[in-house]
PDB file of C-alpha atoms in Angstrom:
ATOM      1  CA  UNK E  17       0.000   0.000   0.000  1.00  0.00           C
ATOM      2  CA  UNK E  18       1.300   3.435  -0.919  1.00  0.00           C
ATOM      3  CA  UNK E  19      -0.305   6.665   0.230  1.00  0.00           C
ATOM      4  CA  UNK E  20       0.085  10.324  -0.599  1.00  0.00           C
ATOM      5  CA  UNK E  21       0.875  12.695   2.262  1.00  0.00           C
ATOM      6  CA  UNK E  22       0.788  15.984   0.400  1.00  0.00           C
ATOM      7  CA  UNK E  23      -1.467  17.238  -2.366  1.00  0.00           C
ATOM      8  CA  UNK E  24       0.467  17.972  -5.566  1.00  0.00           C
ATOM      9  CA  UNK E  25      -2.548  18.443  -7.796  1.00  0.00           C
ATOM     10  CA  UNK E  26      -3.323  22.100  -7.199  1.00  0.00           C
ATOM     11  CA  UNK E  27      -1.337  24.076  -4.644  1.00  0.00           C
ATOM     12  CA  UNK E  28      -3.119  27.391  -4.274  1.00  0.00           C
ATOM     13  CA  UNK E  29      -2.281  30.874  -3.098  1.00  0.00           C
ATOM     14  CA  UNK E  30      -4.240  34.075  -2.706  1.00  0.00           C
ATOM     15  CA  UNK E  31      -3.976  36.458  -5.638  1.00  0.00           C
ATOM     16  CA  UNK E  32      -3.804  40.222  -5.285  1.00  0.00           C
ATOM     17  CA  UNK E  33      -7.593  40.474  -5.458  1.00  0.00           C
ATOM     18  CA  UNK E  34      -8.173  37.652  -2.979  1.00  0.00           C
ATOM     19  CA  UNK E  35      -8.972  35.114  -5.696  1.00  0.00           C
ATOM     20  CA  UNK E  36      -7.439  31.657  -5.591  1.00  0.00           C
ATOM     21  CA  UNK E  37      -4.600  31.151  -8.050  1.00  0.00           C
ATOM     22  CA  UNK E  38      -2.454  28.109  -8.774  1.00  0.00           C
ATOM     23  CA  UNK E  39       1.136  28.143  -7.572  1.00  0.00           C
ATOM     24  CA  UNK E  40       1.895  25.113  -9.702  1.00  0.00           C
ATOM     25  CA  UNK E  41       0.068  23.530 -12.576  1.00  0.00           C
ATOM     26  CA  UNK E  42      -1.311  20.084 -11.688  1.00  0.00           C
ATOM     27  CA  UNK E  43       0.851  17.194 -12.837  1.00  0.00           C
ATOM     28  CA  UNK E  44      -0.499  15.385 -15.881  1.00  0.00           C
ATOM     29  CA  UNK E  45      -0.703  11.610 -15.739  1.00  0.00           C
ATOM     30  CA  UNK E  46       0.361   9.681 -18.831  1.00  0.00           C
ATOM     31  CA  UNK E  47      -0.841   6.320 -20.120  1.00  0.00           C
ATOM     32  CA  UNK E  48       2.052   4.040 -19.148  1.00  0.00           C
ATOM     33  CA  UNK E  49       0.087   2.122 -16.484  1.00  0.00           C
ATOM     34  CA  UNK E  50      -3.315   2.178 -18.170  1.00  0.00           C
ATOM     35  CA  UNK E  51      -2.878  -1.514 -19.007  1.00  0.00           C
ATOM     36  CA  UNK E  52      -2.972  -2.476 -15.319  1.00  0.00           C
ATOM     37  CA  UNK E  53      -6.194  -3.919 -13.954  1.00  0.00           C
ATOM     38  CA  UNK E  54      -7.636  -1.794 -11.147  1.00  0.00           C
ATOM     39  CA  UNK E  55     -10.776  -0.994  -9.208  1.00  0.00           C
ATOM     40  CA  UNK E  56     -11.530   2.263  -7.413  1.00  0.00           C
ATOM     41  CA  UNK E  57     -12.361   1.369  -3.816  1.00  0.00           C
ATOM     42  CA  UNK E  58     -14.744   4.324  -3.386  1.00  0.00           C
ATOM     43  CA  UNK E  59     -15.777   7.166  -5.699  1.00  0.00           C
ATOM     44  CA  UNK E  60     -13.614   9.575  -3.679  1.00  0.00           C
ATOM     45  CA  UNK E  61     -10.523   7.789  -2.376  1.00  0.00           C
ATOM     46  CA  UNK E  62      -8.542   4.605  -2.889  1.00  0.00           C
ATOM     47  CA  UNK E  63      -7.559   2.438  -5.840  1.00  0.00           C
ATOM     48  CA  UNK E  64      -6.693  -1.261  -5.763  1.00  0.00           C
ATOM     49  CA  UNK E  65      -4.460  -3.048  -8.248  1.00  0.00           C
ATOM     50  CA  UNK E  66      -5.360  -6.737  -7.830  1.00  0.00           C
ATOM     51  CA  UNK E  67      -2.666  -8.220 -10.094  1.00  0.00           C
ATOM     52  CA  UNK E  68       0.043  -5.557 -10.582  1.00  0.00           C
ATOM     53  CA  UNK E  69       3.552  -6.350  -9.366  1.00  0.00           C
ATOM     54  CA  UNK E  70       5.832  -3.506  -8.364  1.00  0.00           C
ATOM     55  CA  UNK E  71       8.941  -5.525  -9.204  1.00  0.00           C
ATOM     56  CA  UNK E  72       7.810  -5.735 -12.832  1.00  0.00           C
ATOM     57  CA  UNK E  73       7.186  -1.995 -12.927  1.00  0.00           C
ATOM     58  CA  UNK E  74      10.647  -1.318 -11.497  1.00  0.00           C
ATOM     59  CA  UNK E  75      12.332  -3.626 -14.026  1.00  0.00           C
ATOM     60  CA  UNK E  76      10.401  -2.307 -17.048  1.00  0.00           C
ATOM     61  CA  UNK E  77      12.278  -0.359 -19.765  1.00  0.00           C
ATOM     62  CA  UNK E  78      10.048   2.642 -19.029  1.00  0.00           C
ATOM     63  CA  UNK E  79      10.237   2.213 -15.246  1.00  0.00           C
ATOM     64  CA  UNK E  80      10.500   5.916 -14.441  1.00  0.00           C
ATOM     65  CA  UNK E  81       7.564   6.758 -16.692  1.00  0.00           C
ATOM     66  CA  UNK E  82       5.432   4.101 -15.000  1.00  0.00           C
ATOM     67  CA  UNK E  83       6.446   5.158 -11.500  1.00  0.00           C
ATOM     68  CA  UNK E  84       5.750   8.814 -12.267  1.00  0.00           C
ATOM     69  CA  UNK E  85       2.268   7.909 -13.500  1.00  0.00           C
ATOM     70  CA  UNK E  86       1.807   5.762 -10.399  1.00  0.00           C
ATOM     71  CA  UNK E  87       2.857   8.673  -8.179  1.00  0.00           C
ATOM     72  CA  UNK E  88       0.333  10.997  -9.820  1.00  0.00           C
ATOM     73  CA  UNK E  89      -2.342   8.314  -9.469  1.00  0.00           C
ATOM     74  CA  UNK E  90      -1.545   8.059  -5.755  1.00  0.00           C
ATOM     75  CA  UNK E  91      -1.904  11.837  -5.465  1.00  0.00           C
ATOM     76  CA  UNK E  92      -5.254  11.731  -7.254  1.00  0.00           C
ATOM     77  CA  UNK E  93      -6.650   8.742  -5.330  1.00  0.00           C
ATOM     78  CA  UNK E  94      -4.983   9.412  -1.962  1.00  0.00           C
ATOM     79  CA  UNK E  95      -3.959   5.793  -1.404  1.00  0.00           C
ATOM     80  CA  UNK E  96      -3.445   2.749  -3.631  1.00  0.00           C
ATOM     81  CA  UNK E  97      -3.338  -0.926  -2.672  1.00  0.00           C
ATOM     82  CA  UNK E  98      -1.460  -3.763  -4.350  1.00  0.00           C
ATOM     83  CA  UNK E  99      -3.366  -6.963  -3.627  1.00  0.00           C
ATOM     84  CA  UNK E 100      -1.035  -9.465  -5.324  1.00  0.00           C
ATOM     85  CA  UNK E 101       1.908 -10.778  -3.249  1.00  0.00           C
ATOM     86  CA  UNK E 102       5.018  -8.630  -3.619  1.00  0.00           C
ATOM     87  CA  UNK E 103       7.437 -11.143  -2.079  1.00  0.00           C
ATOM     88  CA  UNK E 104       9.958 -10.704  -4.894  1.00  0.00           C
ATOM     89  CA  UNK E 105      10.431  -7.023  -4.004  1.00  0.00           C
ATOM     90  CA  UNK E 106      13.464  -6.472  -1.775  1.00  0.00           C
ATOM     91  CA  UNK E 107      13.648  -3.843   0.961  1.00  0.00           C
ATOM     92  CA  UNK E 108      16.190  -1.865  -1.067  1.00  0.00           C
ATOM     93  CA  UNK E 109      13.859  -1.944  -4.078  1.00  0.00           C
ATOM     94  CA  UNK E 110      10.948  -0.831  -1.900  1.00  0.00           C
ATOM     95  CA  UNK E 111      13.024   2.117  -0.705  1.00  0.00           C
ATOM     96  CA  UNK E 112      14.102   2.904  -4.271  1.00  0.00           C
ATOM     97  CA  UNK E 113      10.483   2.989  -5.471  1.00  0.00           C
ATOM     98  CA  UNK E 114       9.453   5.266  -2.603  1.00  0.00           C
ATOM     99  CA  UNK E 115      12.378   7.576  -3.331  1.00  0.00           C
ATOM    100  CA  UNK E 116      11.514   7.743  -7.032  1.00  0.00           C
ATOM    101  CA  UNK E 117       7.862   8.560  -6.345  1.00  0.00           C
ATOM    102  CA  UNK E 118       9.032  11.792  -4.758  1.00  0.00           C
ATOM    103  CA  UNK E 119      11.863  12.590  -7.154  1.00  0.00           C
ATOM    104  CA  UNK E 120       9.770  12.080 -10.276  1.00  0.00           C
ATOM    105  CA  UNK E 121       7.041  14.437  -9.048  1.00  0.00           C
ATOM    106  CA  UNK E 122       9.166  17.421  -8.098  1.00  0.00           C
ATOM    107  CA  UNK E 123      10.509  16.753  -4.615  1.00  0.00           C
ATOM    108  CA  UNK E 124      13.479  19.019  -3.750  1.00  0.00           C
ATOM    109  CA  UNK E 125      16.781  17.396  -4.699  1.00  0.00           C
ATOM    110  CA  UNK E 126      18.244  17.868  -1.221  1.00  0.00           C
ATOM    111  CA  UNK E 127      15.466  15.824   0.418  1.00  0.00           C
ATOM    112  CA  UNK E 128      15.546  12.059   0.788  1.00  0.00           C
ATOM    113  CA  UNK E 129      13.795   9.218   2.574  1.00  0.00           C
ATOM    114  CA  UNK E 130      12.393   9.921   6.023  1.00  0.00           C
ATOM    115  CA  UNK E 131      14.028   8.568   9.171  1.00  0.00           C
ATOM    116  CA  UNK E 132      11.754   7.883  12.132  1.00  0.00           C
ATOM    117  CA  UNK E 133      12.572  10.151  15.114  1.00  0.00           C
ATOM    118  CA  UNK E 134      12.724   7.118  17.438  1.00  0.00           C
ATOM    119  CA  UNK E 135      15.008   4.972  15.307  1.00  0.00           C
ATOM    120  CA  UNK E 136      17.393   4.755  18.295  1.00  0.00           C
ATOM    121  CA  UNK E 137      14.714   3.375  20.634  1.00  0.00           C
ATOM    122  CA  UNK E 138      15.757  -0.071  21.982  1.00  0.00           C
ATOM    123  CA  UNK E 139      12.122  -1.230  21.745  1.00  0.00           C
ATOM    124  CA  UNK E 140      12.172  -0.929  17.961  1.00  0.00           C
ATOM    125  CA  UNK E 141      11.769  -4.284  16.272  1.00  0.00           C
ATOM    126  CA  UNK E 142      14.025  -5.580  13.488  1.00  0.00           C
ATOM    127  CA  UNK E 143      12.721  -6.665  10.118  1.00  0.00           C
ATOM    128  CA  UNK E 144      11.974 -10.314   9.392  1.00  0.00           C
ATOM    129  CA  UNK E 145      15.602 -11.012   8.478  1.00  0.00           C
ATOM    130  CA  UNK E 146      16.794  -9.635  11.824  1.00  0.00           C
ATOM    131  CA  UNK E 147      18.288  -6.432  10.411  1.00  0.00           C
ATOM    132  CA  UNK E 148      17.324  -2.799  10.897  1.00  0.00           C
ATOM    133  CA  UNK E 149      17.254   0.078   8.444  1.00  0.00           C
ATOM    134  CA  UNK E 150      16.976   3.735   9.386  1.00  0.00           C
ATOM    135  CA  UNK E 151      14.435   4.311   6.596  1.00  0.00           C
ATOM    136  CA  UNK E 152      12.224   1.371   7.622  1.00  0.00           C
ATOM    137  CA  UNK E 153      10.037   1.600  10.721  1.00  0.00           C
ATOM    138  CA  UNK E 154       8.534  -1.715  11.814  1.00  0.00           C
ATOM    139  CA  UNK E 155       5.023  -1.136  13.154  1.00  0.00           C
ATOM    140  CA  UNK E 156       4.022  -3.506  15.937  1.00  0.00           C
ATOM    141  CA  UNK E 157       1.148  -3.073  18.371  1.00  0.00           C
ATOM    142  CA  UNK E 158       3.029  -4.494  21.372  1.00  0.00           C
ATOM    143  CA  UNK E 159       6.072  -2.290  20.781  1.00  0.00           C
ATOM    144  CA  UNK E 160       3.767   0.713  20.353  1.00  0.00           C
ATOM    145  CA  UNK E 161       2.243   0.095  23.787  1.00  0.00           C
ATOM    146  CA  UNK E 162       5.683   0.453  25.389  1.00  0.00           C
ATOM    147  CA  UNK E 163       6.395   3.580  23.384  1.00  0.00           C
ATOM    148  CA  UNK E 164       3.157   5.412  24.105  1.00  0.00           C
ATOM    149  CA  UNK E 165       3.221   4.402  27.771  1.00  0.00           C
ATOM    150  CA  UNK E 166       5.833   7.144  28.193  1.00  0.00           C
ATOM    151  CA  UNK E 167       3.438   9.887  27.060  1.00  0.00           C
ATOM    152  CA  UNK E 168       2.826  12.238  29.949  1.00  0.00           C
ATOM    153  CA  UNK E 169      -0.770  12.648  31.128  1.00  0.00           C
ATOM    154  CA  UNK E 170      -1.994   9.887  28.812  1.00  0.00           C
ATOM    155  CA  UNK E 171      -5.209   8.285  30.173  1.00  0.00           C
ATOM    156  CA  UNK E 172      -4.791   4.739  31.412  1.00  0.00           C
ATOM    157  CA  UNK E 173      -6.670   1.745  30.030  1.00  0.00           C
ATOM    158  CA  UNK E 174      -9.471   2.079  32.610  1.00  0.00           C
ATOM    159  CA  UNK E 175     -10.511   5.637  31.874  1.00  0.00           C
ATOM    160  CA  UNK E 176      -9.351   6.057  28.293  1.00  0.00           C
ATOM    161  CA  UNK E 177     -12.296   6.901  26.009  1.00  0.00           C
ATOM    162  CA  UNK E 178     -13.427   4.137  23.710  1.00  0.00           C
ATOM    163  CA  UNK E 179     -14.314   6.615  20.966  1.00  0.00           C
ATOM    164  CA  UNK E 180     -11.380   6.196  18.603  1.00  0.00           C
ATOM    165  CA  UNK E 181     -12.577   8.995  16.340  1.00  0.00           C
ATOM    166  CA  UNK E 182      -9.872  11.130  17.931  1.00  0.00           C
ATOM    167  CA  UNK E 183      -7.231   8.796  16.496  1.00  0.00           C
ATOM    168  CA  UNK E 184      -7.693  10.087  12.930  1.00  0.00           C
ATOM    169  CA  UNK E 185      -4.375  11.588  11.911  1.00  0.00           C
ATOM    170  CA  UNK E 186      -1.811  12.333   9.234  1.00  0.00           C
ATOM    171  CA  UNK E 187       1.668  11.112  10.106  1.00  0.00           C
ATOM    172  CA  UNK E 188       4.646  13.349  10.851  1.00  0.00           C
ATOM    173  CA  UNK E 189       2.978  16.724  10.376  1.00  0.00           C
ATOM    174  CA  UNK E 190       5.390  18.083  12.991  1.00  0.00           C
ATOM    175  CA  UNK E 191       8.288  17.733  10.531  1.00  0.00           C
ATOM    176  CA  UNK E 192       9.472  20.841   8.685  1.00  0.00           C
ATOM    177  CA  UNK E 193       9.161  18.766   5.504  1.00  0.00           C
ATOM    178  CA  UNK E 194       6.560  16.014   6.051  1.00  0.00           C
ATOM    179  CA  UNK E 195       6.836  12.941   3.857  1.00  0.00           C
ATOM    180  CA  UNK E 196       5.014  13.162   0.540  1.00  0.00           C
ATOM    181  CA  UNK E 197       4.634   9.379   0.078  1.00  0.00           C
ATOM    182  CA  UNK E 198       4.766   6.411   2.428  1.00  0.00           C
ATOM    183  CA  UNK E 199       4.963   2.714   1.576  1.00  0.00           C
ATOM    184  CA  UNK E 200       3.353   0.283   4.028  1.00  0.00           C
ATOM    185  CA  UNK E 201       4.222  -3.377   3.531  1.00  0.00           C
ATOM    186  CA  UNK E 202       2.254  -6.027   5.417  1.00  0.00           C
ATOM    187  CA  UNK E 203       4.406  -8.823   6.826  1.00  0.00           C
ATOM    188  CA  UNK E 204       1.862 -10.500   9.099  1.00  0.00           C
ATOM    189  CA  UNK E 205      -1.864  -9.906   9.409  1.00  0.00           C
ATOM    190  CA  UNK E 206      -4.574 -11.157  11.765  1.00  0.00           C
ATOM    191  CA  UNK E 207      -7.063 -13.711  10.405  1.00  0.00           C
ATOM    192  CA  UNK E 208      -9.810 -11.088  10.691  1.00  0.00           C
ATOM    193  CA  UNK E 209     -10.085  -7.406  11.516  1.00  0.00           C
ATOM    194  CA  UNK E 210      -7.181  -5.035  11.899  1.00  0.00           C
ATOM    195  CA  UNK E 211      -8.277  -2.898   8.964  1.00  0.00           C
ATOM    196  CA  UNK E 212      -6.904   0.594   8.460  1.00  0.00           C
ATOM    197  CA  UNK E 213      -9.473   3.211   7.491  1.00  0.00           C
ATOM    198  CA  UNK E 214      -8.743   6.126   5.154  1.00  0.00           C
ATOM    199  CA  UNK E 215     -10.484   9.432   4.642  1.00  0.00           C
ATOM    200  CA  UNK E 216     -10.125  12.188   2.056  1.00  0.00           C
ATOM    201  CA  UNK E 217      -9.432  15.541   3.669  1.00  0.00           C
ATOM    202  CA  UNK E 218     -10.072  17.190   0.301  1.00  0.00           C
ATOM    203  CA  UNK E 219     -13.581  15.759   0.142  1.00  0.00           C
ATOM    204  CA  UNK E 220     -14.247  16.882   3.712  1.00  0.00           C
ATOM    205  CA  UNK E 221     -13.105  20.384   2.788  1.00  0.00           C
ATOM    206  CA  UNK E 222     -15.277  20.425  -0.339  1.00  0.00           C
ATOM    207  CA  UNK E 223     -18.344  19.582   1.748  1.00  0.00           C
ATOM    208  CA  UNK E 224     -17.875  22.534   4.079  1.00  0.00           C
ATOM    209  CA  UNK E 225     -19.935  25.656   3.533  1.00  0.00           C
ATOM    210  CA  UNK E 226     -18.046  28.478   1.763  1.00  0.00           C
ATOM    211  CA  UNK E 227     -18.120  30.738   4.871  1.00  0.00           C
ATOM    212  CA  UNK E 228     -16.644  27.972   7.020  1.00  0.00           C
ATOM    213  CA  UNK E 229     -13.935  27.289   4.429  1.00  0.00           C
ATOM    214  CA  UNK E 230     -13.054  30.983   4.416  1.00  0.00           C
ATOM    215  CA  UNK E 231     -12.842  30.930   8.210  1.00  0.00           C
ATOM    216  CA  UNK E 232     -10.547  27.895   8.249  1.00  0.00           C
ATOM    217  CA  UNK E 233      -8.221  29.531   5.738  1.00  0.00           C
ATOM    218  CA  UNK E 234      -7.544  32.307   8.257  1.00  0.00           C
ATOM    219  CA  UNK E 235      -6.144  29.768  10.737  1.00  0.00           C
ATOM    220  CA  UNK E 236      -2.772  28.098  11.142  1.00  0.00           C
ATOM    221  CA  UNK E 237      -1.836  24.891  12.937  1.00  0.00           C
ATOM    222  CA  UNK E 238       1.176  24.061  15.078  1.00  0.00           C
ATOM    223  CA  UNK E 239       1.846  20.312  15.170  1.00  0.00           C
ATOM    224  CA  UNK E 240       3.878  18.316  17.682  1.00  0.00           C
ATOM    225  CA  UNK E 241       4.337  14.761  18.918  1.00  0.00           C
ATOM    226  CA  UNK E 242       5.236  14.994  22.629  1.00  0.00           C
ATOM    227  CA  UNK E 243       5.497  11.226  23.039  1.00  0.00           C
ATOM    228  CA  UNK E 244       8.736  11.258  21.050  1.00  0.00           C
ATOM    229  CA  UNK E 245      10.410  13.599  23.529  1.00  0.00           C
ATOM    230  CA  UNK E 246       9.152  11.661  26.548  1.00  0.00           C
ATOM    231  CA  UNK E 247      10.194   8.341  24.999  1.00  0.00           C
ATOM    232  CA  UNK E 248      13.722   9.635  24.427  1.00  0.00           C
ATOM    233  CA  UNK E 249      13.934  10.925  27.988  1.00  0.00           C
ATOM    234  CA  UNK E 250      12.687   7.610  29.372  1.00  0.00           C
ATOM    235  CA  UNK E 251      15.057   5.588  27.187  1.00  0.00           C
ATOM    236  CA  UNK E 252      18.097   7.803  27.627  1.00  0.00           C
ATOM    237  CA  UNK E 253      18.770   8.390  23.933  1.00  0.00           C
ATOM    238  CA  UNK E 254      18.552  11.276  21.476  1.00  0.00           C
ATOM    239  CA  UNK E 255      15.911  11.943  18.852  1.00  0.00           C
ATOM    240  CA  UNK E 256      17.220  10.808  15.467  1.00  0.00           C
ATOM    241  CA  UNK E 257      18.443  13.695  13.329  1.00  0.00           C
ATOM    242  CA  UNK E 258      18.608  14.585  10.475  1.00  0.00           C
ATOM    243  CA  UNK E 259      15.464  12.821   9.299  1.00  0.00           C
ATOM    244  CA  UNK E 260      15.414  13.013   5.525  1.00  0.00           C
ATOM    245  CA  UNK E 261      15.484  16.738   4.866  1.00  0.00           C
ATOM    246  CA  UNK E 262      18.023  19.461   5.716  1.00  0.00           C
TER     247      UNK E 262
END
């Protein structure tokens, strides 16, 4: 599964008369991956490729053309899923694809792959082959419990609200340069459940009334992740830096 973290389709700015103007023209998708079978998961967000293999795309003579079209598709659909097994894709190839998705769609040359702030945490799990990689963060529910237990003033299991609506989030918005794409690879899954839900922030914005949109555009947001600082203090190590951008 690959998701888009930043909209590249139409970055807007206020013109001199207050009208919305484009800072950049939207990227135009070509036809290099039109032969791939797909189904749009919903009318608004998500596309699934049931048979496509990323290894074949990477090894194709027009690999960069295909990956650029894939990147634009991810931007347009928000998230894409590859249903067929991708066991022949190595970790280095996965990283290379993720890197190219950004490079081929205009990412600054000086930026690279993201490094998780808590890469130095001793509770981090290795990959299946027993190795670690600073650009790969292994997500595990049991390890996450140890990490988030260090968050100050976090409610305990007895009084924590069961309404998980507050858990909706976009990753790493506290970074000066948040990631534009992320590549999630499933190594083990439960027999049932465990689904990740996705939502289109653009569709939510479009459904707001014009006055409320205008109000929101007067606001700014300051993002932080305090658990990272508390985890470092509890573990006696430093936050990883730099993390993919200058």
